[in-house]
PDB file of C-alpha atoms in Angstrom:
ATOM      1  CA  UNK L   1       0.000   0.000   0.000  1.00  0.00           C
ATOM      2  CA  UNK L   2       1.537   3.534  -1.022  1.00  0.00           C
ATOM      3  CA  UNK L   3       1.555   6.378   1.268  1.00  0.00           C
ATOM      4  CA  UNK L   4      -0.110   9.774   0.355  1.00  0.00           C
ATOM      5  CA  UNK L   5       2.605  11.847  -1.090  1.00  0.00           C
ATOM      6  CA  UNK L   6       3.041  14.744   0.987  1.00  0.00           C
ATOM      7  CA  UNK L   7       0.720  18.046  -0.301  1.00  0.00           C
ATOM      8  CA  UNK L   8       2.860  21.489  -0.307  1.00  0.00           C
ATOM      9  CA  UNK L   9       0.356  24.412   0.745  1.00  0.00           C
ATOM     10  CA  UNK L  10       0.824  27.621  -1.648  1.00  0.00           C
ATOM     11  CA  UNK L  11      -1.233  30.492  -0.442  1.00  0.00           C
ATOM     12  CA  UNK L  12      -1.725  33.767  -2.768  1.00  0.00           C
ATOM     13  CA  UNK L  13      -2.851  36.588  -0.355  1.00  0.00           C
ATOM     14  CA  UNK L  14      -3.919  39.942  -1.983  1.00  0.00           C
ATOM     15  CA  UNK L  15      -1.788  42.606  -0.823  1.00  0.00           C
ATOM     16  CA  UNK L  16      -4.875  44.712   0.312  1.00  0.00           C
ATOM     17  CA  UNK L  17      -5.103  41.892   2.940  1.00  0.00           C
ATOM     18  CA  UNK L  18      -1.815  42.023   4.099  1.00  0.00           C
ATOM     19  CA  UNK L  19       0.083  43.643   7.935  1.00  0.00           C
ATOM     20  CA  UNK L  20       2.608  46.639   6.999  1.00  0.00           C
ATOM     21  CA  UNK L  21       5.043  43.695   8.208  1.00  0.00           C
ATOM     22  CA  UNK L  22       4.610  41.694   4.885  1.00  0.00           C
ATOM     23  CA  UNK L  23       4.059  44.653   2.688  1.00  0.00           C
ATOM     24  CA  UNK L  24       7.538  46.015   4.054  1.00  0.00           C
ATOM     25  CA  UNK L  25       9.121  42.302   3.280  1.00  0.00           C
ATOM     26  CA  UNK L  26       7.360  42.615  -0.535  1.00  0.00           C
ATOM     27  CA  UNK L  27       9.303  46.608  -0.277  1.00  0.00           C
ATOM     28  CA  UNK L  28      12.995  44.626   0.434  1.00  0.00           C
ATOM     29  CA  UNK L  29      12.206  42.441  -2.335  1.00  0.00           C
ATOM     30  CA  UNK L  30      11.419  44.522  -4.579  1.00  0.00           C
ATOM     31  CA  UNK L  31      13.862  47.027  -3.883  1.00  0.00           C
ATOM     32  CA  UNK L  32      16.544  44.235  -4.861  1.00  0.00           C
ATOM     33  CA  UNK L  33      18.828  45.181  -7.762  1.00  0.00           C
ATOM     34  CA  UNK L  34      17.957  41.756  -9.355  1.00  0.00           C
ATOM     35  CA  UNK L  35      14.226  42.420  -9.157  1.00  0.00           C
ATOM     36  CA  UNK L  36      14.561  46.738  -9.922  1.00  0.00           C
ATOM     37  CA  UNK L  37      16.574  46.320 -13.240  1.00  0.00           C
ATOM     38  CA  UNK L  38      13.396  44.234 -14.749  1.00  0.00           C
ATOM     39  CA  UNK L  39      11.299  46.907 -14.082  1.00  0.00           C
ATOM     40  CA  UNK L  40       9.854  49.919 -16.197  1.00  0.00           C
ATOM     41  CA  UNK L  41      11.094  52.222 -13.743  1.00  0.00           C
ATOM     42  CA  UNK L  42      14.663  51.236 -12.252  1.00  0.00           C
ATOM     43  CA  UNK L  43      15.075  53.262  -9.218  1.00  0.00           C
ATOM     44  CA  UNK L  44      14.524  52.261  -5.623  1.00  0.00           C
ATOM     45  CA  UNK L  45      11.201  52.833  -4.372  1.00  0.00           C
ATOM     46  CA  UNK L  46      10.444  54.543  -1.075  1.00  0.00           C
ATOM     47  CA  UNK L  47       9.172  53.648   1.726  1.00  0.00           C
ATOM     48  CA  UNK L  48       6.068  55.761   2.529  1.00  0.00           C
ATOM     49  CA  UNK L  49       5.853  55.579  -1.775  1.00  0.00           C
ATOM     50  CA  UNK L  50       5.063  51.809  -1.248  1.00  0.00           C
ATOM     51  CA  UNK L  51       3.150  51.639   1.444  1.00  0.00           C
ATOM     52  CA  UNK L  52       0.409  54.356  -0.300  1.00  0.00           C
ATOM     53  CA  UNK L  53       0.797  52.598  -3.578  1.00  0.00           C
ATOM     54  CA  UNK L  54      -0.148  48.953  -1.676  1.00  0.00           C
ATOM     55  CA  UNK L  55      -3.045  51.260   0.254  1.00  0.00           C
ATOM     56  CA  UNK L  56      -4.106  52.088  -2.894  1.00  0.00           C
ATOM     57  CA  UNK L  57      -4.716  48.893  -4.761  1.00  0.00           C
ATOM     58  CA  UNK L  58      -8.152  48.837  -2.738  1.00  0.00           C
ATOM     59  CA  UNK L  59      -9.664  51.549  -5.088  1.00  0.00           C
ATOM     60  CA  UNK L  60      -8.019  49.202  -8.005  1.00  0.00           C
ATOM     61  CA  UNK L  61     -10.183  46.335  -8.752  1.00  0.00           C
ATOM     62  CA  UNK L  62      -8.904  46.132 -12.264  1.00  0.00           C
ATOM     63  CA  UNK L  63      -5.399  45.743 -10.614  1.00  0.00           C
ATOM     64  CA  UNK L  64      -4.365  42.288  -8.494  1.00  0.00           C
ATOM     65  CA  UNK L  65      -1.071  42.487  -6.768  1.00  0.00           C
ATOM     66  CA  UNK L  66      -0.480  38.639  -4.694  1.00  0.00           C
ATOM     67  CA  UNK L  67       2.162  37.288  -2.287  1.00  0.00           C
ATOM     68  CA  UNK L  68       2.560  33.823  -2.659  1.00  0.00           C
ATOM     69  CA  UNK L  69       4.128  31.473  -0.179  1.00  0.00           C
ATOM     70  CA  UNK L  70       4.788  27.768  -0.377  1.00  0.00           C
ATOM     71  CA  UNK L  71       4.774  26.163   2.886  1.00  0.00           C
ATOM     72  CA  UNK L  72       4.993  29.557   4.747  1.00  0.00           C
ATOM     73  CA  UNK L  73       7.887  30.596   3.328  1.00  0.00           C
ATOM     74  CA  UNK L  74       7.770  33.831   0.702  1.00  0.00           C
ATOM     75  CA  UNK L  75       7.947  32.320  -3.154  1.00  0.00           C
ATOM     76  CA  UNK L  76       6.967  35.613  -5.505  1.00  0.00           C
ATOM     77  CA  UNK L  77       5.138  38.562  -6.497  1.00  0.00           C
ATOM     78  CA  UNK L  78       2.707  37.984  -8.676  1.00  0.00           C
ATOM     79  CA  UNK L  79       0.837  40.831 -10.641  1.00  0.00           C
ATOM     80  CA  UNK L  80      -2.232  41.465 -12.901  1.00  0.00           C
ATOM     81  CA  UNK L  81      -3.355  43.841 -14.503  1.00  0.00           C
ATOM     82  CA  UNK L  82      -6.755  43.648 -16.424  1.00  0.00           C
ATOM     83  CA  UNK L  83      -8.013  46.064 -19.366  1.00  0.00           C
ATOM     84  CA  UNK L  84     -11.026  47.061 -16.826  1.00  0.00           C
ATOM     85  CA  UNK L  85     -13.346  45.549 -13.886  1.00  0.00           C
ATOM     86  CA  UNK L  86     -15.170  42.775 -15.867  1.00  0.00           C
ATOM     87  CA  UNK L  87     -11.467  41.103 -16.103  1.00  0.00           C
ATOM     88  CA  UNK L  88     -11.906  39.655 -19.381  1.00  0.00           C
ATOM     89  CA  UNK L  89      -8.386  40.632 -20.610  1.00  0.00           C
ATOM     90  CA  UNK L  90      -5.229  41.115 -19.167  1.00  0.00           C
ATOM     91  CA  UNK L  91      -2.970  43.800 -20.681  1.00  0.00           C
ATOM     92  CA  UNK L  92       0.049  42.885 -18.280  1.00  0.00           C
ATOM     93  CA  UNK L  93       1.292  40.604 -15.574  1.00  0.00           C
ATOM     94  CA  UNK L  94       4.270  39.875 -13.851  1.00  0.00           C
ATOM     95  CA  UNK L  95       6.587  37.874 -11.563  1.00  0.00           C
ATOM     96  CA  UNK L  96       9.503  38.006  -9.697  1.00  0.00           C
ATOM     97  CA  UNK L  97      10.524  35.082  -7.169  1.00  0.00           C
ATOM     98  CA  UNK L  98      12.070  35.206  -3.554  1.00  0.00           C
ATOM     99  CA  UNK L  99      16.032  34.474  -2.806  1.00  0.00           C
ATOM    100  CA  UNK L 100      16.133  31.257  -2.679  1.00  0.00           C
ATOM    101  CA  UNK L 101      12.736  30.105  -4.176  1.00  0.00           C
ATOM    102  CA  UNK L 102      11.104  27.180  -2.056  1.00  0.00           C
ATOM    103  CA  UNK L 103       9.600  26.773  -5.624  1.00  0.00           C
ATOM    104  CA  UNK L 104       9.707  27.273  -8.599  1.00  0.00           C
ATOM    105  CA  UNK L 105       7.982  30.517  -9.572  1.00  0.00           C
ATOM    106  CA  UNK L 106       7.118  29.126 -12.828  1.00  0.00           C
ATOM    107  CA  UNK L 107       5.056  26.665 -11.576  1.00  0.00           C
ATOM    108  CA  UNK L 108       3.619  29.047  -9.212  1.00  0.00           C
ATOM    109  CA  UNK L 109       2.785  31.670 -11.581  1.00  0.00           C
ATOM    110  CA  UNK L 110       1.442  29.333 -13.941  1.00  0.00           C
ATOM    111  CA  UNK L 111      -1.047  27.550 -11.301  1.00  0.00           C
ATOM    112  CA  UNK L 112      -2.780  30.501 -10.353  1.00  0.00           C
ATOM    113  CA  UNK L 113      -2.939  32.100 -13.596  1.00  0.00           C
ATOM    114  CA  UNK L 114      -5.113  29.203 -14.423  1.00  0.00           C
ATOM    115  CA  UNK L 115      -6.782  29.372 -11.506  1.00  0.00           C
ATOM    116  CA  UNK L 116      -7.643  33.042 -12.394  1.00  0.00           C
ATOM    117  CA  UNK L 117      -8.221  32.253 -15.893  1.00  0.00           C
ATOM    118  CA  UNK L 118     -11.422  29.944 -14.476  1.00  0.00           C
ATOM    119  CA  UNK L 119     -12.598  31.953 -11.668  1.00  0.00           C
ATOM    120  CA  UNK L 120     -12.191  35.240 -13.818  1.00  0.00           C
ATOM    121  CA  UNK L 121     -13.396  33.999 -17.461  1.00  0.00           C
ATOM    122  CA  UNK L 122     -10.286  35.606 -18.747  1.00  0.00           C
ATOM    123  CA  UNK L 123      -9.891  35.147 -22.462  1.00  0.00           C
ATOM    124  CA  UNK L 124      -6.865  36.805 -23.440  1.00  0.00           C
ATOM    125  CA  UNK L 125      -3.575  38.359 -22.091  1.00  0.00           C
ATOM    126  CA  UNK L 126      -0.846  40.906 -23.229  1.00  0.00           C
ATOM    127  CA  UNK L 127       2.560  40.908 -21.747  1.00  0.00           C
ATOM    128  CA  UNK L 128       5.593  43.369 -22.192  1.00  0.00           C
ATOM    129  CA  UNK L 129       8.758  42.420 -21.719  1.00  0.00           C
ATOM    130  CA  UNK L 130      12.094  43.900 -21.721  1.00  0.00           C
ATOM    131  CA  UNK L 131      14.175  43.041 -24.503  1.00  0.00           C
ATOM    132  CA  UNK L 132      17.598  42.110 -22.114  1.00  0.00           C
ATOM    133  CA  UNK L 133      15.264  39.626 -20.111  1.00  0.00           C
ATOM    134  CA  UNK L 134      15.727  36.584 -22.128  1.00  0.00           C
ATOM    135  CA  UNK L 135      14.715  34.420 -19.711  1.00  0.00           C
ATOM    136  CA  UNK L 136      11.322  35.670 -19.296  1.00  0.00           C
ATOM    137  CA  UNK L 137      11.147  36.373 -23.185  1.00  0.00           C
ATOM    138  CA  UNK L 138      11.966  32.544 -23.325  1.00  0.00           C
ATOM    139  CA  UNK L 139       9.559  31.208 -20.842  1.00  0.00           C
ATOM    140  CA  UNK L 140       6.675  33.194 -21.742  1.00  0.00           C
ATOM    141  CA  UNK L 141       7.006  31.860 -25.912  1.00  0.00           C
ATOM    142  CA  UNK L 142       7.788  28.834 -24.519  1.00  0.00           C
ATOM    143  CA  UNK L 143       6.475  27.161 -21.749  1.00  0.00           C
ATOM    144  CA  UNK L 144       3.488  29.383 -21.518  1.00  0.00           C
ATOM    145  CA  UNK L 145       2.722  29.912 -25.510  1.00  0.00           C
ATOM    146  CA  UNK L 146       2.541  33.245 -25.751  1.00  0.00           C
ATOM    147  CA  UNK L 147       3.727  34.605 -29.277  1.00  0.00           C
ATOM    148  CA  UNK L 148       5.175  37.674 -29.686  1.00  0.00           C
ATOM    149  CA  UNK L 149       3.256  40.616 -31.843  1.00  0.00           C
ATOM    150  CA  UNK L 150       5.527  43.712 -31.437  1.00  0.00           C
ATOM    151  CA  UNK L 151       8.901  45.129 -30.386  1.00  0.00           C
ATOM    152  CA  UNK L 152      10.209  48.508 -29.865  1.00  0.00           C
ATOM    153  CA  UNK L 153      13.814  49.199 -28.915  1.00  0.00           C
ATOM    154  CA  UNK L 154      13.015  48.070 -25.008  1.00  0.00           C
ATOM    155  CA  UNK L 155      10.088  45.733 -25.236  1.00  0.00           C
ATOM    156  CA  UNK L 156       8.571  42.705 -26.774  1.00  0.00           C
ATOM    157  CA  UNK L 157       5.026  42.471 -26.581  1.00  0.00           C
ATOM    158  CA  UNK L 158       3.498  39.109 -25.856  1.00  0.00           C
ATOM    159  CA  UNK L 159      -0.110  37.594 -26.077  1.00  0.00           C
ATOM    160  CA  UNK L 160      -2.151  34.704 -25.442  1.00  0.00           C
ATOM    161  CA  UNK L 161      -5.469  34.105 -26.275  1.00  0.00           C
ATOM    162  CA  UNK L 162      -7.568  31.155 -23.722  1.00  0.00           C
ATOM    163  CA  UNK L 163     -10.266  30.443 -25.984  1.00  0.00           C
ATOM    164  CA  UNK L 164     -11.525  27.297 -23.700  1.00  0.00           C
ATOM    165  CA  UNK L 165     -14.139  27.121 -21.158  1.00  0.00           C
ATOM    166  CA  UNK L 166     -13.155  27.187 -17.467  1.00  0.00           C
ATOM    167  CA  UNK L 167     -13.441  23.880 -16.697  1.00  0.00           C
ATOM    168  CA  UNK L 168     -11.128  23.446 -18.882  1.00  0.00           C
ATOM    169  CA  UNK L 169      -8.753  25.784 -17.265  1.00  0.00           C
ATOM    170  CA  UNK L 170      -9.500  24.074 -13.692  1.00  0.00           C
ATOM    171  CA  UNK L 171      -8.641  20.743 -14.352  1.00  0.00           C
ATOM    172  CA  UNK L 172      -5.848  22.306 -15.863  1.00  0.00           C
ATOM    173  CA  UNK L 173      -4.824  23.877 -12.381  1.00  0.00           C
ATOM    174  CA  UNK L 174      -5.847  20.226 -10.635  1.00  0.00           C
ATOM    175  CA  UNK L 175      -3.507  18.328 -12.726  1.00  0.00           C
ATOM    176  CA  UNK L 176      -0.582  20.970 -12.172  1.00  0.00           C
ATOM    177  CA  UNK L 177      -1.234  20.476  -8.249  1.00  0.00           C
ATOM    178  CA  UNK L 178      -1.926  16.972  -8.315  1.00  0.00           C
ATOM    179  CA  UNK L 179       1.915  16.113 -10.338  1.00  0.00           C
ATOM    180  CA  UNK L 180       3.024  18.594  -7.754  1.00  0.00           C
ATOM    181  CA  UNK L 181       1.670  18.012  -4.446  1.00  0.00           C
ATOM    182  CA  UNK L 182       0.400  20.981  -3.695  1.00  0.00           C
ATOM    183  CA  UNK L 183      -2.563  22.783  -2.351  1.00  0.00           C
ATOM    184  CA  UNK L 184      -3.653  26.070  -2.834  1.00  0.00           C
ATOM    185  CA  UNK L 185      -5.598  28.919  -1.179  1.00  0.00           C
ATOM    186  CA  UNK L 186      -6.773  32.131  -3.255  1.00  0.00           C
ATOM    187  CA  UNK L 187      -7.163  34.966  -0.809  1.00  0.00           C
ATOM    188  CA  UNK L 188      -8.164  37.806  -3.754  1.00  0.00           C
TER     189      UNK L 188
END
């Protein structure tokens, strides 16, 4: 008789539910050089600057900002960003992974875009990219099939259309957690 295999817990907690503790350990992350030279806008960001931005997000629906942690431990940053409040499109996401990652953030990021994909009835989504991130640029084209449909001197744009039903994008989710042992709870 085989034993159970042991079931990982990954929790994604909107930032609008989270203590200024957290929301300062999101600031240190994101503050990291590693994390700040992906971003549109490079320089360190404040304090006080952060802490009103996170404040903000609750007049945002249209905007979903998540810490996820695997087994308690911070994993990523996880961001969405939908054309309006019905959520039917995204026009830009993004990731970036805590030092060391308990998991992979690709797996991570992937799970509960599907999960939002079926809870959401999300049908398409636009990504931009910079050009010098190759690694994202790689694992967006191909483990995640978007294809790219511009680029400017700094970006690549990125899209995906999810033209199945939800179900379809559930089971999708199930079968990620089930080769994976995890568990996951959505606080949005």
């Amino acid at each position: 008789m085989t034993q159970p295999s042991p079931c990982h817990k990954v929790v994604a907690r909107n930032f609008t539910h989270l203590a200024q503790p957290e929301l300062l350990l999101i600031l240190e992350r994101r503050n990291h050089p590693e994390v700040r030279r992906w971003m549109r806008h490079t320089e360190p960001i404040a304090v006080a600057d952060h802490l009103r931005f996170c404040a903000s997000l609750a007049t945002k629906p249209e905007v979903l900002m998540l810490l996820v942690t695997y087994d308690a431990q911070p994993a990523c940053i996880l961001t969405y960003h939908a054309t309006d409040t019905s959520w039917q499109h995204l026009s830009d996401s993004g990731v970036y992974g805590f030092a060391p990652e308990p998991c992979s953030t690709s797996i991570l990021s992937r799970l509960i875009r599907l999960k939002l994909i079926a809870l959401r009835g999300i049908s398409s989504h636009q990504i931009k990219v910079k050009n010098t991130n190759e690694m994202a640029l790689f694992a967006n084209q191909y483990y995640h099939g978007f294809r790219m449909v511009a680029q400017d001197d700094e970006y690549t744009t990125l899209y995906l259309t999810y033209p199945e039903s939800a179900a379809y994008y559930e089971a999708q989710a199930q079968e990620l957690m089930r080769t994976n042992h995890l568990s996951l709870e959505l606080e949005l």
